[in-house]
Amino acid sequence: MARPIFVTFAAGSTGPWTIDSITPVVGSWTLAEASHLAVFENVRASGAAAWALRGVTSNERYVTTSERAALTAVQEDLGRPEATSAALIPIRKTDAWWDLPQDTRRAILEERSHHIATGLDYLPAIARRLHHSRELAEPFDFLTWFEFAPSATADFDSLLTRLRATEEWTYVDREVDIRLSR
Amino acid sequence: MARPIFVTFAAGSTGPWTIDSITPVVGSWTLAEASHLAVFENVRASGAAAWALRGVTSNERYVTTSERAALTAVQEDLGRPEATSAALIPIRKTDAWWDLPQDTRRAILEERSHHIATGLDYLPAIARRLHHSRELAEPFDFLTWFEFAPSATADFDSLLTRLRATEEWTYVDREVDIRLSR
């Protein structure tokens, strides 16, 4: 887990994932239509792409020791055979968010918005991996990739609805919701 | 402060800073000898360089609201005319460090190693800027740039001695100490 994984999400006419929809959620920024998505790890994606978003896994920024234990007890890895549905949710947060001290960001994220606890409610059905993009001069700050069985789609929508209603989300100024299947 | 600044430290035969010494402190990794250093912000450094290290400013990872207030009350900016001495200290931390949860890293860094409080003791004489490199696939995790008047050199050495004696520093597995003047 310690070593960062450099991930490129490349949309185009080929790739193992079919793009079912691309929907702007916050702000007017969106991504060009494309039929397929490929996910490259630790390689420079080559060839023509409609668009490509890059991110890197990193150390946890907010999760405490006890929260880590609760998460690792139940969370599943990416790549489960039954997880044929996926979502890629790029978001950007405001300058006001990034200017807050660590303790204030933590309080908003968890004590007041329950981001970690809410995610825990949907484990192990929904697997996720967070990628950081802010330090890569990308158009988004985070790319979160989710995988789940098609039967968990309503649960996944519920998770997003709950997160988007939080105080934390008032600091999100750009969000796109990309749904995929394979 | 919110927007990341992408910084390249390029060593070669030209640049405003003269490199006075390059000393490996932890580990055997070092950097080739060069006579000068140039610091580029938000531009891709061009031309031949002996070596170049890249980093990006980012949000604070550990500083609390009260610590932020104490720091901003006394810290000085880079670029003071009298600050003709500088140091560039690249460090890398172990995988064990990066695998620790946020609360444990914070406890080691400040409650047990007093990193923030120690730095505060040397303000405003020593100005600093932290650059993150871990998410850029660089050979170091952090590049810290310090500027001070030559008369503050002994104080700067004292600051480094205190930090290097901490529990936090047991997680540092690569460190180089580069001194410069202009």
PDB file of C-alpha atoms in Angstrom, chain B residues 76-173:
ATOM      1  CA  GLU B  76       8.777  35.695   6.691  1.00  0.00           C
ATOM      2  CA  ASP B  77       8.537  35.212   2.939  1.00  0.00           C
ATOM      3  CA  LEU B  78      11.249  33.936   0.641  1.00  0.00           C
ATOM      4  CA  GLY B  79      13.269  36.530  -1.267  1.00  0.00           C
ATOM      5  CA  ARG B  80      14.375  38.862   1.530  1.00  0.00           C
ATOM      6  CA  PRO B  81      17.390  40.907   0.322  1.00  0.00           C
ATOM      7  CA  GLU B  82      19.462  40.010   3.398  1.00  0.00           C
ATOM      8  CA  ALA B  83      18.764  36.270   3.043  1.00  0.00           C
ATOM      9  CA  THR B  84      21.785  35.467   0.895  1.00  0.00           C
ATOM     10  CA  SER B  85      22.281  31.982   2.348  1.00  0.00           C
ATOM     11  CA  ALA B  86      20.056  29.069   1.418  1.00  0.00           C
ATOM     12  CA  ALA B  87      19.726  25.338   1.898  1.00  0.00           C
ATOM     13  CA  LEU B  88      17.893  22.722  -0.119  1.00  0.00           C
ATOM     14  CA  ILE B  89      17.218  19.588   1.937  1.00  0.00           C
ATOM     15  CA  PRO B  90      15.657  16.705   0.011  1.00  0.00           C
ATOM     16  CA  ILE B  91      14.438  13.849   2.210  1.00  0.00           C
ATOM     17  CA  ARG B  92      12.648  10.562   1.694  1.00  0.00           C
ATOM     18  CA  LYS B  93      10.676   8.729   4.372  1.00  0.00           C
ATOM     19  CA  THR B  94      10.256   4.980   4.720  1.00  0.00           C
ATOM     20  CA  ASP B  95       7.272   2.934   3.571  1.00  0.00           C
ATOM     21  CA  ALA B  96       6.589   2.311   7.279  1.00  0.00           C
ATOM     22  CA  TRP B  97       6.013   6.051   7.755  1.00  0.00           C
ATOM     23  CA  TRP B  98       3.642   6.351   4.823  1.00  0.00           C
ATOM     24  CA  ASP B  99       1.632   3.332   5.962  1.00  0.00           C
ATOM     25  CA  LEU B 100       0.871   4.924   9.349  1.00  0.00           C
ATOM     26  CA  PRO B 101      -2.616   6.413   9.836  1.00  0.00           C
ATOM     27  CA  GLN B 102      -2.918  10.194   9.929  1.00  0.00           C
ATOM     28  CA  ASP B 103      -3.306  10.445  13.728  1.00  0.00           C
ATOM     29  CA  THR B 104      -0.191   8.350  14.348  1.00  0.00           C
ATOM     30  CA  ARG B 105       1.916  10.383  11.896  1.00  0.00           C
ATOM     31  CA  ARG B 106       0.700  13.589  13.517  1.00  0.00           C
ATOM     32  CA  ALA B 107       1.543  12.257  17.017  1.00  0.00           C
ATOM     33  CA  ILE B 108       5.065  11.297  15.962  1.00  0.00           C
ATOM     34  CA  LEU B 109       5.667  14.523  14.029  1.00  0.00           C
ATOM     35  CA  GLU B 110       4.464  17.002  16.616  1.00  0.00           C
ATOM     36  CA  GLU B 111       3.422  15.591  19.990  1.00  0.00           C
ATOM     37  CA  ARG B 112       6.578  13.427  20.198  1.00  0.00           C
ATOM     38  CA  SER B 113       9.061  15.120  17.840  1.00  0.00           C
ATOM     39  CA  HIS B 114       7.917  18.761  18.121  1.00  0.00           C
ATOM     40  CA  HIS B 115       8.667  19.431  14.465  1.00  0.00           C
ATOM     41  CA  ILE B 116       6.330  22.421  14.152  1.00  0.00           C
ATOM     42  CA  ALA B 117       7.254  23.916  17.548  1.00  0.00           C
ATOM     43  CA  THR B 118      10.981  23.533  16.832  1.00  0.00           C
ATOM     44  CA  GLY B 119      10.640  25.314  13.501  1.00  0.00           C
ATOM     45  CA  LEU B 120       8.764  28.108  15.242  1.00  0.00           C
ATOM     46  CA  ASP B 121      11.782  28.720  17.490  1.00  0.00           C
ATOM     47  CA  TYR B 122      13.782  29.797  14.433  1.00  0.00           C
ATOM     48  CA  LEU B 123      11.264  32.237  12.970  1.00  0.00           C
ATOM     49  CA  PRO B 124      11.428  34.800  11.520  1.00  0.00           C
ATOM     50  CA  ALA B 125      15.176  34.384  10.879  1.00  0.00           C
ATOM     51  CA  ILE B 126      14.814  31.264   8.747  1.00  0.00           C
ATOM     52  CA  ALA B 127      12.233  31.351   5.960  1.00  0.00           C
ATOM     53  CA  ARG B 128      11.175  28.070   4.435  1.00  0.00           C
ATOM     54  CA  ARG B 129       8.978  26.521   1.771  1.00  0.00           C
ATOM     55  CA  LEU B 130       8.020  22.849   1.642  1.00  0.00           C
ATOM     56  CA  HIS B 131       7.613  21.059  -1.697  1.00  0.00           C
ATOM     57  CA  HIS B 132       6.029  17.609  -2.075  1.00  0.00           C
ATOM     58  CA  SER B 133       7.660  15.184  -4.492  1.00  0.00           C
ATOM     59  CA  ARG B 134       6.300  11.787  -3.523  1.00  0.00           C
ATOM     60  CA  GLU B 135       3.336  12.020  -5.884  1.00  0.00           C
ATOM     61  CA  LEU B 136       5.618  13.097  -8.747  1.00  0.00           C
ATOM     62  CA  ALA B 137       7.650   9.841  -8.889  1.00  0.00           C
ATOM     63  CA  GLU B 138      10.753  11.704  -7.745  1.00  0.00           C
ATOM     64  CA  PRO B 139      13.705  10.207  -5.809  1.00  0.00           C
ATOM     65  CA  PHE B 140      12.739  12.164  -2.673  1.00  0.00           C
ATOM     66  CA  ASP B 141       9.406  12.705  -0.880  1.00  0.00           C
ATOM     67  CA  PHE B 142      10.040  16.313   0.163  1.00  0.00           C
ATOM     68  CA  LEU B 143      12.245  19.202  -0.895  1.00  0.00           C
ATOM     69  CA  THR B 144      12.518  21.909   1.740  1.00  0.00           C
ATOM     70  CA  TRP B 145      14.035  25.227   0.709  1.00  0.00           C
ATOM     71  CA  PHE B 146      15.373  27.536   3.428  1.00  0.00           C
ATOM     72  CA  GLU B 147      16.612  31.139   3.167  1.00  0.00           C
ATOM     73  CA  PHE B 148      18.438  33.066   5.900  1.00  0.00           C
ATOM     74  CA  ALA B 149      21.067  35.717   6.472  1.00  0.00           C
ATOM     75  CA  PRO B 150      24.634  34.357   6.757  1.00  0.00           C
ATOM     76  CA  SER B 151      24.592  35.425  10.419  1.00  0.00           C
ATOM     77  CA  ALA B 152      21.821  32.860  11.053  1.00  0.00           C
ATOM     78  CA  THR B 153      23.870  29.901   9.812  1.00  0.00           C
ATOM     79  CA  ALA B 154      24.644  28.571  13.292  1.00  0.00           C
ATOM     80  CA  ASP B 155      20.969  28.811  14.210  1.00  0.00           C
ATOM     81  CA  PHE B 156      20.066  26.931  11.050  1.00  0.00           C
ATOM     82  CA  ASP B 157      22.561  24.186  11.886  1.00  0.00           C
ATOM     83  CA  SER B 158      21.023  23.986  15.355  1.00  0.00           C
ATOM     84  CA  LEU B 159      17.542  23.583  13.865  1.00  0.00           C
ATOM     85  CA  LEU B 160      18.733  20.677  11.714  1.00  0.00           C
ATOM     86  CA  THR B 161      20.519  19.020  14.628  1.00  0.00           C
ATOM     87  CA  ARG B 162      17.369  19.135  16.736  1.00  0.00           C
ATOM     88  CA  LEU B 163      15.125  17.771  13.967  1.00  0.00           C
ATOM     89  CA  ARG B 164      17.545  15.002  13.061  1.00  0.00           C
ATOM     90  CA  ALA B 165      17.571  13.765  16.681  1.00  0.00           C
ATOM     91  CA  THR B 166      13.790  13.200  16.765  1.00  0.00           C
ATOM     92  CA  GLU B 167      11.688  10.056  16.555  1.00  0.00           C
ATOM     93  CA  GLU B 168      10.269  11.450  13.304  1.00  0.00           C
ATOM     94  CA  TRP B 169      13.728  11.318  11.737  1.00  0.00           C
ATOM     95  CA  THR B 170      14.015   7.566  12.390  1.00  0.00           C
ATOM     96  CA  TYR B 171      11.588   7.324   9.463  1.00  0.00           C
ATOM     97  CA  VAL B 172      13.929   9.259   7.139  1.00  0.00           C
ATOM     98  CA  ASP B 173      15.914   6.883   4.943  1.00  0.00           C
TER      99      ASP B 173
END
